[in-house]
Each structure stands twice: as structure tokens, then as C-alpha cells.
Short mmCIF file of N, CA and C in Angstrom, two decimals:
data_model
loop_
_atom_site.label_atom_id
_atom_site.label_comp_id
_atom_site.label_asym_id
_atom_site.label_seq_id
_atom_site.Cartn_x
_atom_site.Cartn_y
_atom_site.Cartn_z
N UNK A 245 15.10 -8.87 -4.09
CA UNK A 245 13.81 -8.79 -4.31
C UNK A 245 13.62 -7.27 -3.45
N UNK A 246 13.68 -6.50 -4.50
CA UNK A 246 13.34 -4.65 -3.40
C UNK A 246 11.62 -4.76 -2.15
N UNK A 247 11.92 -4.12 -1.16
CA UNK A 247 10.86 -4.40 0.22
C UNK A 247 10.22 -2.73 -0.80
N UNK A 248 8.82 -2.89 -0.82
CA UNK A 248 7.99 -1.38 -0.78
C UNK A 248 7.02 -1.12 -0.06
N UNK A 249 6.95 -0.03 0.39
CA UNK A 249 5.98 0.74 1.21
C UNK A 249 4.48 0.89 0.33
N UNK A 250 3.90 -0.10 1.49
CA UNK A 250 2.80 0.15 1.00
C UNK A 250 2.15 0.93 1.17
N UNK A 251 1.83 1.99 3.01
CA UNK A 251 1.51 2.80 3.48
C UNK A 251 2.40 3.96 3.80
N UNK A 252 1.98 5.19 3.83
CA UNK A 252 3.14 5.90 5.12
C UNK A 252 2.47 6.65 5.52
N UNK A 253 2.61 7.18 7.01
CA UNK A 253 1.72 7.83 7.88
C UNK A 253 2.92 8.94 8.32
N UNK A 254 1.60 10.19 8.17
CA UNK A 254 2.52 11.23 8.52
C UNK A 254 1.52 11.73 10.19
N UNK A 255 2.98 12.43 11.01
CA UNK A 255 1.93 13.09 12.02
C UNK A 255 2.65 14.10 11.99
N UNK A 256 1.96 15.54 12.38
CA UNK A 256 2.37 16.72 12.57
C UNK A 256 3.06 16.82 13.99
N UNK A 257 4.07 17.89 14.08
CA UNK A 257 4.50 17.98 15.25
C UNK A 257 4.68 19.60 15.48
N UNK A 258 4.66 20.49 16.53
CA UNK A 258 4.84 22.02 15.89
C UNK A 258 4.28 22.67 15.18
N UNK A 259 3.34 22.25 14.86
CA UNK A 259 2.72 23.13 13.95
C UNK A 259 2.09 23.41 14.20
N UNK A 260 1.62 25.41 13.92
CA UNK A 260 0.73 26.63 14.65
C UNK A 260 0.61 27.26 12.69
N UNK A 261 -0.53 27.63 12.55
CA UNK A 261 -1.25 28.25 11.62
C UNK A 261 -0.55 29.83 11.36
N UNK A 262 -0.24 29.98 12.60
CA UNK A 262 0.02 31.53 13.22
C UNK A 262 1.81 31.78 12.97
N UNK A 263 2.59 30.43 12.10
CA UNK A 263 3.82 30.85 11.83
C UNK A 263 4.22 31.56 10.74
N UNK A 264 4.91 31.90 10.42
CA UNK A 264 5.64 32.69 8.92
C UNK A 264 5.79 31.92 7.90
N UNK A 265 6.14 32.19 7.00
CA UNK A 265 6.33 31.57 5.71
C UNK A 265 8.10 31.29 5.81
N UNK A 266 8.83 31.93 6.65
CA UNK A 266 9.86 31.57 6.51
C UNK A 266 10.31 30.53 7.89
N UNK A 267 9.27 30.02 8.52
CA UNK A 267 9.07 28.66 9.32
C UNK A 267 8.89 27.99 9.07
N UNK A 268 9.02 26.65 10.16
CA UNK A 268 8.80 25.35 9.57
C UNK A 268 8.31 24.38 10.12
N UNK A 269 7.24 23.49 9.33
CA UNK A 269 6.68 22.64 10.18
C UNK A 269 7.48 21.30 10.26
N UNK A 270 7.50 20.50 11.70
CA UNK A 270 8.17 19.63 11.70
C UNK A 270 7.54 18.25 11.78
N UNK A 271 7.77 17.27 11.22
CA UNK A 271 6.97 15.81 10.87
C UNK A 271 7.90 14.59 11.56
N UNK A 272 7.24 13.72 11.85
CA UNK A 272 8.09 12.44 11.33
C UNK A 272 6.98 11.71 11.36
N UNK A 273 7.86 10.57 10.60
CA UNK A 273 7.27 9.91 9.49
C UNK A 273 7.58 8.26 9.90
N UNK A 274 6.47 7.10 9.96
CA UNK A 274 6.95 5.66 9.64
C UNK A 274 6.53 5.53 8.34
N UNK A 275 6.52 3.90 8.46
CA UNK A 275 6.22 2.87 7.22
C UNK A 275 5.06 1.51 7.40
N UNK A 276 4.72 1.38 6.63
CA UNK A 276 3.88 -0.05 7.15
C UNK A 276 4.27 -0.73 5.78
N UNK A 277 5.15 -1.88 5.86
CA UNK A 277 5.05 -2.53 5.03
C UNK A 277 3.76 -3.51 4.26
N UNK A 278 4.50 -4.59 3.64
CA UNK A 278 2.95 -5.26 2.74
C UNK A 278 3.03 -6.57 4.31
N UNK A 279 3.31 -6.55 5.21
CA UNK A 279 2.90 -7.31 5.91
C UNK A 279 1.93 -6.75 7.26
N UNK A 280 1.98 -5.60 7.14
CA UNK A 280 0.99 -4.51 7.75
C UNK A 280 2.21 -4.72 9.06
N UNK A 281 3.29 -4.69 9.28
CA UNK A 281 3.90 -4.57 9.87
C UNK A 281 4.52 -2.50 10.20
N UNK A 282 5.09 -1.82 11.48
CA UNK A 282 5.07 -0.39 11.30
C UNK A 282 6.42 -0.26 11.75
N UNK A 283 7.61 0.48 11.07
CA UNK A 283 8.60 0.84 11.17
C UNK A 283 8.11 1.75 12.58
N UNK A 284 9.89 2.39 13.24
CA UNK A 284 8.93 2.98 14.47
C UNK A 284 9.36 4.21 13.40
N UNK A 285 9.10 5.29 14.28
CA UNK A 285 9.12 6.64 13.58
C UNK A 285 10.22 7.54 13.14
N UNK A 286 11.05 8.10 12.36
CA UNK A 286 11.44 8.83 11.95
C UNK A 286 12.14 9.82 12.87
N UNK A 287 13.10 10.43 13.15
CA UNK A 287 13.46 11.30 13.38
C UNK A 287 12.92 12.42 13.01
N UNK A 288 12.77 13.61 13.76
CA UNK A 288 11.93 14.61 13.46
C UNK A 288 12.50 15.37 11.82
N UNK A 289 11.38 16.15 11.13
CA UNK A 289 11.91 16.36 9.56
C UNK A 289 11.42 17.58 9.39
N UNK A 290 12.11 18.33 9.44
CA UNK A 290 11.69 19.68 9.12
C UNK A 290 11.45 20.18 7.52
N UNK A 291 9.96 21.03 7.22
CA UNK A 291 9.64 20.89 6.10
C UNK A 291 8.98 22.53 5.82
N UNK A 292 10.17 23.52 5.24
CA UNK A 292 9.71 24.25 5.15
C UNK A 292 8.12 24.87 5.16
N UNK A 293 7.60 25.98 5.08
CA UNK A 293 6.25 26.82 5.26
C UNK A 293 6.52 27.75 4.02
N UNK A 294 4.83 27.79 3.02
CA UNK A 294 5.02 28.82 2.26
C UNK A 294 4.47 28.48 0.87
N UNK A 295 4.33 29.23 0.17
CA UNK A 295 4.74 29.13 -1.32
C UNK A 295 5.32 28.52 -1.99
N UNK A 296 6.87 28.88 -1.24
CA UNK A 296 7.90 28.05 -2.25
C UNK A 296 8.35 26.66 -1.84
N UNK A 297 7.44 25.87 -1.40
CA UNK A 297 7.57 24.84 -0.49
C UNK A 297 6.87 23.73 -0.47
N UNK A 298 7.26 22.56 -0.46
CA UNK A 298 5.84 21.33 -0.88
C UNK A 298 6.11 20.63 0.65
N UNK A 299 5.13 20.86 1.08
CA UNK A 299 4.93 20.17 2.40
C UNK A 299 5.45 18.71 2.52
N UNK A 300 6.28 18.16 3.24
CA UNK A 300 6.56 16.91 3.22
C UNK A 300 8.20 16.49 3.34
N UNK A 301 8.65 15.35 2.57
CA UNK A 301 9.83 14.88 2.99
C UNK A 301 10.65 15.53 1.42
N UNK A 302 9.90 15.82 0.90
CA UNK A 302 10.13 16.95 -0.55
C UNK A 302 10.93 17.97 -0.08
N UNK A 303 9.92 18.61 0.84
CA UNK A 303 10.22 19.93 1.49
C UNK A 303 12.09 20.25 1.80
N UNK A 304 12.30 18.76 2.53
CA UNK A 304 13.44 19.16 3.03
C UNK A 304 14.70 18.90 1.17
N UNK A 305 14.58 18.71 0.28
CA UNK A 305 14.97 19.45 -0.69
C UNK A 305 15.26 20.49 -1.14
N UNK A 306 14.47 21.49 -0.45
CA UNK A 306 13.99 22.85 -1.48
C UNK A 306 15.31 23.42 -0.85
N UNK A 307 16.28 23.54 -0.21
CA UNK A 307 16.92 24.07 -0.35
C UNK A 307 18.49 23.35 0.44
N UNK A 308 19.13 23.47 -0.37
CA UNK A 308 20.98 22.96 -0.44
C UNK A 308 21.51 22.84 1.50
N UNK A 309 21.67 21.51 1.22
CA UNK A 309 22.03 21.46 3.02
C UNK A 309 23.46 22.69 3.21
N UNK A 310 23.61 22.96 4.35
CA UNK A 310 25.11 23.23 5.12
C UNK A 310 26.13 22.76 4.87
N UNK A 311 26.67 21.59 4.89
CA UNK A 311 27.15 20.99 5.11
C UNK A 311 27.43 19.36 4.45
N UNK A 312 28.22 18.93 4.97
CA UNK A 312 28.40 17.33 4.62
C UNK A 312 27.64 16.12 5.57
N UNK A 313 26.61 15.30 5.60
CA UNK A 313 26.36 14.75 6.70
C UNK A 313 25.52 13.11 6.44
N UNK A 314 26.11 12.91 7.20
CA UNK A 314 25.48 11.42 6.92
C UNK A 314 24.37 11.14 8.06
N UNK A 315 22.97 10.65 8.13
CA UNK A 315 22.38 10.46 8.98
C UNK A 315 22.06 8.74 9.19
N UNK A 316 21.45 8.70 10.37
CA UNK A 316 20.52 7.81 11.15
C UNK A 316 20.58 6.82 9.96
N UNK A 317 20.61 5.76 9.59
CA UNK A 317 19.76 4.90 9.06
C UNK A 317 18.26 4.91 9.49
N UNK A 318 17.04 4.42 8.36
CA UNK A 318 15.71 4.36 9.43
C UNK A 318 15.18 3.14 8.37
N UNK A 319 14.41 2.49 9.00
CA UNK A 319 14.32 2.03 10.55
C UNK A 319 15.81 1.74 11.06
N UNK A 320 15.48 1.41 11.94
CA UNK A 320 17.28 0.54 12.55
C UNK A 320 16.53 0.69 14.16
N UNK A 321 16.88 -0.94 14.46
CA UNK A 321 16.81 -2.17 13.51
C UNK A 321 16.12 -2.07 12.18
N UNK A 322 16.56 -2.75 11.65
CA UNK A 322 15.83 -3.33 10.09
C UNK A 322 15.92 -5.13 9.60
N UNK A 323 14.75 -4.97 9.20
CA UNK A 323 14.73 -6.36 8.43
C UNK A 323 13.62 -5.87 7.34
N UNK A 324 13.43 -6.39 6.14
CA UNK A 324 14.39 -6.57 5.42
C UNK A 324 15.35 -5.71 4.85
N UNK A 325 15.34 -4.54 4.97
CA UNK A 325 15.93 -3.10 4.17
C UNK A 325 15.80 -2.13 5.00
N UNK A 326 16.51 -1.08 4.42
CA UNK A 326 17.06 0.31 5.44
C UNK A 326 17.05 1.16 4.57
N UNK A 327 17.19 2.65 4.67
CA UNK A 327 17.33 4.05 4.28
C UNK A 327 18.76 4.45 4.72
N UNK A 328 19.30 4.83 4.04
CA UNK A 328 20.89 5.84 4.02
C UNK A 328 20.15 7.04 3.41
N UNK A 329 20.49 8.27 4.34
CA UNK A 329 19.95 9.65 3.64
C UNK A 329 21.78 9.96 3.67
N UNK A 330 22.34 10.88 3.02
CA UNK A 330 23.18 11.90 3.31
C UNK A 330 23.15 13.41 2.45
N UNK A 331 23.73 14.21 3.01
CA UNK A 331 23.53 15.52 2.46
C UNK A 331 25.13 15.82 2.08
N UNK A 332 24.62 16.68 0.91
CA UNK A 332 26.01 16.99 -0.09
C UNK A 332 25.72 18.89 -0.36
N UNK A 333 26.54 19.47 0.31
CA UNK A 333 26.32 20.82 0.00
C UNK A 333 26.70 21.00 -1.56
N UNK A 334 27.49 20.45 -1.68
CA UNK A 334 28.07 20.66 -3.28
C UNK A 334 28.36 19.61 -3.95
N UNK A 335 28.26 19.66 -5.45
CA UNK A 335 28.55 18.62 -5.92
C UNK A 335 29.75 17.77 -5.83
N UNK A 336 29.57 16.11 -6.04
CA UNK A 336 31.31 15.49 -5.51
C UNK A 336 31.02 13.89 -5.97
N UNK A 337 32.12 13.26 -5.56
CA UNK A 337 32.07 12.04 -6.25
C UNK A 337 31.95 11.17 -4.91
N UNK A 338 31.12 10.37 -4.74
CA UNK A 338 30.67 10.00 -3.15
C UNK A 338 30.76 8.56 -3.38
N UNK A 339 31.24 7.79 -2.38
CA UNK A 339 31.08 6.48 -2.18
C UNK A 339 30.60 5.78 -0.50
N UNK A 340 29.82 5.31 -0.88
CA UNK A 340 28.99 4.62 0.31
C UNK A 340 28.81 3.05 0.03
N UNK A 341 29.89 2.89 1.00
CA UNK A 341 29.75 1.54 1.69
C UNK A 341 29.31 0.43 2.74
N UNK A 342 28.95 -0.38 3.22
CA UNK A 342 28.64 -1.41 3.91
C UNK A 342 29.58 -2.33 4.22
N UNK A 343 29.78 -2.41 5.78
CA UNK A 343 31.17 -2.95 6.56
C UNK A 343 30.17 -4.01 7.67
N UNK A 344 31.08 -5.11 7.65
CA UNK A 344 30.77 -6.53 8.87
C UNK A 344 31.67 -5.08 9.69
N UNK A 345 31.56 -5.89 11.22
CA UNK A 345 32.31 -5.83 12.22
C UNK A 345 33.60 -6.24 11.89
N UNK A 346 33.95 -6.83 10.97
CA UNK A 346 35.70 -7.69 10.77
C UNK A 346 36.29 -6.57 10.31
N UNK A 347 35.40 -5.60 9.76
CA UNK A 347 35.89 -4.89 8.70
C UNK A 347 35.83 -5.22 7.14
N UNK A 348 35.22 -6.00 7.00
CA UNK A 348 35.07 -6.12 5.45
C UNK A 348 33.98 -5.97 4.65
N UNK A 349 34.36 -5.26 3.61
CA UNK A 349 33.54 -4.43 2.47
C UNK A 349 32.21 -5.83 2.26
N UNK A 350 31.23 -5.08 2.76
CA UNK A 350 30.12 -6.43 2.24
C UNK A 350 29.02 -5.86 1.00
N UNK A 351 29.42 -4.75 0.75
CA UNK A 351 28.92 -3.80 -0.52
C UNK A 351 28.98 -2.19 -0.54
N UNK A 352 28.78 -2.12 -1.73
CA UNK A 352 29.07 -0.56 -1.93
C UNK A 352 27.86 -0.26 -2.74
N UNK A 353 27.08 0.94 -2.15
CA UNK A 353 25.82 1.04 -2.72
C UNK A 353 25.62 2.44 -3.46
N UNK A 354 26.58 3.56 -3.01
CA UNK A 354 27.13 4.36 -4.77
C UNK A 354 28.84 4.45 -4.40
N UNK A 355 28.79 4.61 -5.83
CA UNK A 355 30.25 4.92 -6.08
C UNK A 355 29.71 6.11 -7.52
N UNK A 356 30.15 7.02 -7.14
CA UNK A 356 29.36 7.92 -8.53
C UNK A 356 29.64 9.18 -8.27
N UNK A 357 29.10 10.31 -9.17
CA UNK A 357 29.53 11.67 -9.15
C UNK A 357 27.84 11.92 -8.87
N UNK A 358 28.12 12.64 -7.66
CA UNK A 358 26.43 13.56 -7.20
C UNK A 358 26.32 14.54 -6.99
N UNK A 359 25.20 15.36 -7.62
CA UNK A 359 24.86 16.56 -7.55
C UNK A 359 24.61 16.80 -5.73
N UNK A 360 24.70 18.55 -5.25
CA UNK A 360 24.37 18.66 -3.96
C UNK A 360 23.00 18.35 -3.61
N UNK A 361 22.67 18.59 -2.77
CA UNK A 361 21.61 18.28 -2.08
C UNK A 361 21.04 16.88 -1.33
N UNK A 362 19.96 16.38 -1.04
CA UNK A 362 20.08 15.20 0.49
C UNK A 362 19.71 14.05 -0.96
N UNK A 363 20.31 12.61 0.05
CA UNK A 363 19.79 11.87 -1.35
C UNK A 363 19.72 10.76 -0.44
N UNK A 364 19.27 9.65 -0.96
CA UNK A 364 18.26 8.59 -0.19
C UNK A 364 19.11 7.29 -0.97
N UNK A 365 19.49 6.19 0.27
CA UNK A 365 19.82 4.97 -0.73
C UNK A 365 19.31 3.68 -0.35
N UNK A 366 18.70 2.98 -0.38
CA UNK A 366 18.22 1.73 -0.02
C UNK A 366 19.21 0.66 -0.42
N UNK A 367 19.43 0.20 1.28
CA UNK A 367 20.54 -1.69 1.36
C UNK A 367 19.31 -2.32 1.43
N UNK A 368 19.36 -3.52 0.67
CA UNK A 368 17.87 -4.77 0.83
C UNK A 368 18.84 -5.79 2.21
N UNK A 369 19.84 -5.47 2.58
CA UNK A 369 20.22 -6.38 3.01
C UNK A 369 21.34 -7.63 2.55
N UNK A 370 21.68 -7.14 1.33
CA UNK A 370 22.25 -7.85 0.30
C UNK A 370 23.65 -7.19 0.18
N UNK A 371 24.62 -8.79 0.17
CA UNK A 371 25.80 -8.51 -0.16
C UNK A 371 26.36 -8.15 -1.43
N UNK A 372 28.03 -8.38 -1.91
CA UNK A 372 27.83 -7.68 -3.55
C UNK A 372 27.07 -8.89 -4.60
N UNK A 373 27.35 -10.08 -3.76
CA UNK A 373 26.58 -10.97 -4.77
C UNK A 373 25.34 -11.62 -4.56
N UNK A 374 24.25 -10.65 -4.18
CA UNK A 374 23.13 -11.10 -3.90
C UNK A 374 22.47 -11.77 -3.00
N UNK A 375 23.60 -12.39 -1.92
CA UNK A 375 23.26 -12.92 -0.93
C UNK A 375 22.92 -12.37 0.01
N UNK A 376 21.78 -12.92 1.05
CA UNK A 376 21.30 -12.31 2.25
C UNK A 376 22.59 -12.03 3.34
N UNK A 377 22.69 -10.83 3.65
CA UNK A 377 23.76 -10.75 4.77
C UNK A 377 22.86 -11.49 6.51
N UNK A 378 23.32 -12.36 7.26
CA UNK A 378 22.93 -12.41 8.42
C UNK A 378 23.61 -11.31 9.57
N UNK A 379 22.39 -11.48 10.21
CA UNK A 379 21.69 -10.54 11.51
C UNK A 379 23.00 -10.10 12.16
N UNK A 380 23.08 -8.89 12.31
CA UNK A 380 24.26 -8.33 12.98
C UNK A 380 24.54 -6.55 13.00
N UNK A 381 25.41 -5.78 13.16
CA UNK A 381 25.92 -4.87 13.34
C UNK A 381 26.73 -4.23 11.93
N UNK A 382 26.11 -3.25 11.57
CA UNK A 382 27.00 -3.77 10.18
C UNK A 382 27.19 -2.00 10.35
N UNK A 383 28.40 -1.75 9.60
CA UNK A 383 28.93 -0.49 9.40
C UNK A 383 28.72 0.07 8.13
N UNK A 384 28.23 1.34 7.53
CA UNK A 384 28.31 2.15 6.85
C UNK A 384 28.83 3.53 6.36
N UNK A 385 30.01 3.83 5.45
CA UNK A 385 30.37 4.90 6.08
C UNK A 385 30.42 5.38 4.33
N UNK A 386 30.29 6.66 4.67
CA UNK A 386 30.25 7.75 3.13
C UNK A 386 31.86 8.54 3.14
N UNK A 387 32.48 8.45 1.97
CA UNK A 387 33.74 8.41 1.51
C UNK A 387 33.45 9.91 0.66
N UNK A 388 34.14 11.38 0.69
CA UNK A 388 34.09 12.03 -0.60
C UNK A 388 35.40 12.63 -0.32
N UNK A 389 35.62 13.85 -1.65
CA UNK A 389 37.42 14.36 -1.41
C UNK A 389 37.43 15.38 -0.05
N UNK A 390 36.31 16.14 0.45
CA UNK A 390 36.09 16.85 2.19
C UNK A 390 35.84 16.27 2.86
N UNK A 391 34.90 14.93 3.17
CA UNK A 391 34.33 14.54 4.05
C UNK A 391 34.17 13.06 3.83
N UNK A 392 34.30 12.35 5.28
CA UNK A 392 34.37 10.80 5.77
C UNK A 392 33.71 10.47 6.91
N UNK A 393 32.91 9.94 6.77
CA UNK A 393 32.17 9.50 8.47
C UNK A 393 31.98 7.90 8.31
N UNK A 394 31.12 7.78 9.55
CA UNK A 394 30.74 6.69 9.17
C UNK A 394 29.73 6.29 10.47
N UNK A 395 29.01 5.46 10.37
CA UNK A 395 27.43 4.92 11.31
C UNK A 395 27.59 3.48 11.44
N UNK A 396 26.97 2.97 13.06
CA UNK A 396 26.23 1.80 13.16
C UNK A 396 24.87 1.59 12.25
N UNK A 397 24.25 0.38 12.12
CA UNK A 397 23.45 0.05 11.76
C UNK A 397 22.84 -1.48 12.36
N UNK A 398 21.87 -1.78 12.30
CA UNK A 398 21.47 -3.43 13.11
C UNK A 398 20.55 -4.09 12.05
N UNK A 399 21.12 -5.33 11.84
CA UNK A 399 19.38 -5.70 10.66
C UNK A 399 19.09 -7.31 12.17
N UNK A 400 18.20 -7.08 11.74
CA UNK A 400 17.71 -8.10 12.96
C UNK A 400 16.49 -8.97 11.89
N UNK A 401 16.56 -10.42 11.87
CA UNK A 401 16.23 -11.03 11.33
C UNK A 401 15.23 -12.47 12.64
#
């Protein structure tokens, strides 16, 4: 079963109406699940300001990333699901996998050619067989021909 977000809160920071169109607005986001539990706020997200941009998360996609990047999952710690965001400056084949601390692959979330841009993938806390995994620390790893890195995340039940 996939988790759904019932409401999203936007908090503006560093907002100034006198800024020029080439500058950015900064936002923090948090979500509320169907049981009214609130996530922690995200890291600050920059969104372009002006007619060429839409404000909000979609504005991050208005410009192509300048480098490969794997962002910290959010929320973290999480229960029952989390979002992993990554950036690709060029189109490439991507493999995004989840591992336990024993180094065993738990699940492959992405194994496909992806266009340049910002991408989000949701992990529902299940292994490749569809079984819920236990609480603990997990590693998520991204690999492309040009780039490879990993981050830690915590599942708390």
C-alpha cells in the first residue's frame, strides 16, 4: 500500500518582494499523513522568481542541475515511506538501490534510462518481494556511468 499525502504546508523564508526576477525564493516543506502526523520540515528549497518560473517544488525542475547529486531522503527517520531525490545534469542510465547494513540488496527502486533533471522516487519500506522490512538503518545508493554515491536513512516503526 502506498502512502498518500493529505495536505502540504509551505513556509516561506528569505522572501523579499523587492528581489529581481533572477533571484530565488526559499521554501521549506512538510507533509501531513492521513493520520494527521506531521513530517519534519525539508531542507530549504530554492525556487526561481519571475514569469519564467512557477513557485513551489516544480520550480526546482525549471533549470537543469549543474552536477550529479543524491539528496538526503525525506522524511528521515521515516515510517512508513520516504522520498529519495536525485539530480542528473545529463540523460543517463540510473540504478538506485536500497541495502541493509549487512550489504545485502533489499530492493532496486530505479533501473532505467532517465532524462536530465531532478527526479523523486518513493520507497515504501518493502523489499523486492513486497514484505515490510524491519526498523533499522538502510543505505540507498545511486549509480550511473559517470557518478556513484550513497546515503544513510533510518526506518523507525
